[in-house]
Amino acid sequence: MFYKGQVVSSAAGHDKDSLYLVVQVEGDGWCRVADGKRRKLAAPKRKNPKHLRPTRQSIDPGRVPTDRALRRALAGLRGEEPGEQEEPVAYPQAGPGVPDRP
């Protein structure tokens, strides 16, 4: 189902909707994935394939020898500039007439 070099999206867990690169597919179907930031290439996360969604993109693992190169490649697929991060959301202080946070 999944193959080495495929870019996948996490479908469940605290990392939902994060992009990962499949660095290894184990015999039982489980995948080892890395994103270069939380999960480094040297210590990829073992993920159940039920919790992964395939994308149409792939990256040649030989082209991303370092975590930095992997982060940059995945950022390019997300349409971000390398090093760009989401702006934090500023919620108003709770009080009368202020709705609860989403």
XYZ file of N, CA and C in Angstrom, residues 14-67:
162
model
N -1.972 13.152 17.766
C -1.629 14.547 18.015
C -1.003 15.216 16.803
N -0.508 14.426 15.862
C 0.153 14.947 14.669
C -0.759 14.928 13.446
N -2.071 14.901 13.677
C -3.043 14.833 12.576
C -2.772 15.946 11.558
N -2.868 15.589 10.278
C -2.674 16.475 9.125
C -1.214 16.880 8.893
N -0.281 16.286 9.600
C 1.138 16.562 9.360
C 1.635 15.713 8.192
N 2.566 16.275 7.430
C 3.166 15.532 6.326
C 4.414 14.807 6.794
N 4.574 13.583 6.320
C 5.724 12.758 6.644
C 6.240 12.094 5.375
N 7.478 11.664 5.428
C 8.079 10.854 4.371
C 8.204 9.434 4.887
N 7.739 8.473 4.093
C 7.902 7.063 4.465
C 9.357 6.689 4.209
N 10.074 6.342 5.277
C 11.483 5.973 5.126
C 11.684 4.466 5.139
N 10.672 3.721 5.601
C 10.765 2.260 5.616
C 9.358 1.687 5.725
N 9.124 0.582 5.018
C 7.880 -0.171 5.162
C 8.263 -1.529 5.731
N 7.689 -1.860 6.868
C 8.010 -3.124 7.532
C 7.174 -4.249 6.940
N 7.580 -5.459 7.199
C 6.915 -6.638 6.646
C 5.459 -6.775 7.054
N 5.105 -6.264 8.236
C 3.717 -6.359 8.693
C 2.861 -5.205 8.198
N 3.419 -4.343 7.326
C 2.660 -3.242 6.751
C 2.848 -1.919 7.477
N 3.367 -1.946 8.693
C 3.587 -0.713 9.424
C 4.672 0.096 8.722
N 4.620 1.413 8.876
C 5.572 2.306 8.219
C 6.401 3.053 9.244
N 7.614 3.356 8.873
C 8.465 4.245 9.661
C 8.485 5.565 8.899
N 8.084 6.643 9.575
C 7.955 7.945 8.921
C 8.776 8.995 9.657
N 9.216 10.011 8.912
C 9.999 11.110 9.480
C 9.553 12.416 8.849
N 9.666 13.501 9.626
C 9.373 14.828 9.093
C 10.570 15.769 9.213
N 11.651 15.297 9.835
C 12.852 16.096 9.961
C 12.849 17.056 11.133
N 11.717 17.194 11.814
C 11.650 18.097 12.955
C 11.357 17.321 14.233
N 10.119 16.867 14.383
C 9.778 16.072 15.574
C 10.314 14.653 15.444
N 10.259 14.123 14.243
C 10.753 12.769 13.980
C 11.884 12.857 12.975
N 13.082 12.603 13.457
C 14.281 12.713 12.634
C 14.464 11.466 11.776
N 15.271 11.599 10.743
C 15.576 10.463 9.874
C 16.281 9.349 10.630
N 17.062 9.713 11.655
C 17.790 8.714 12.436
C 16.871 7.937 13.376
N 15.711 8.497 13.709
C 14.772 7.844 14.635
C 13.340 8.048 14.146
N 12.979 7.421 13.017
C 11.627 7.623 12.485
C 10.554 6.993 13.367
N 9.348 7.535 13.273
C 8.222 7.048 14.063
C 7.583 5.852 13.380
N 7.254 4.846 14.159
C 6.552 3.669 13.637
C 5.064 3.981 13.685
N 4.404 3.987 12.521
C 2.991 4.355 12.439
C 2.181 3.234 11.817
N 0.999 3.060 12.365
C 0.040 2.117 11.826
C -0.466 2.671 10.488
N -0.487 1.876 9.438
C -0.934 2.393 8.138
C -2.392 2.854 8.140
N -3.191 2.382 9.094
C -4.578 2.853 9.186
C -4.633 4.329 9.562
N -3.564 4.838 10.159
C -3.528 6.223 10.602
C -2.806 7.134 9.627
N -2.517 6.629 8.435
C -1.840 7.402 7.402
C -2.720 7.516 6.166
N -2.625 8.633 5.489
C -3.330 8.837 4.227
C -2.287 9.125 3.153
N -2.340 8.401 2.035
C -1.353 8.642 0.970
C -1.600 9.979 0.280
N -0.542 10.568 -0.231
C -0.659 11.737 -1.099
C -0.153 11.310 -2.474
N -0.258 12.176 -3.425
C 0.210 11.853 -4.777
C 1.677 12.206 -4.968
N 2.296 12.739 -3.929
C 3.686 13.155 -4.038
C 4.627 12.097 -3.488
N 5.839 12.156 -3.988
C 6.898 11.309 -3.443
C 8.205 12.087 -3.532
N 9.131 11.692 -2.698
C 10.457 12.321 -2.660
C 11.474 11.199 -2.710
N 12.451 11.334 -3.584
C 13.522 10.347 -3.643
C 14.307 10.432 -2.339
N 14.329 9.363 -1.537
C 15.032 9.420 -0.247
C 16.503 9.809 -0.373
N 17.112 9.563 -1.511
C 18.500 9.951 -1.720
C 18.688 11.454 -1.846
N 17.602 12.178 -2.133
C 17.682 13.628 -2.279
C 17.514 14.360 -0.952
N 17.168 13.641 0.095
C 16.989 14.261 1.417
C 17.868 13.529 2.439
N 19.190 13.730 2.338
C 20.092 12.996 3.231
C 20.100 13.526 4.667
N 19.585 14.744 4.866
C 19.597 15.338 6.205
C 18.183 15.736 6.617
N 18.012 15.951 7.914
C 16.714 16.398 8.418
C 16.359 17.772 7.858
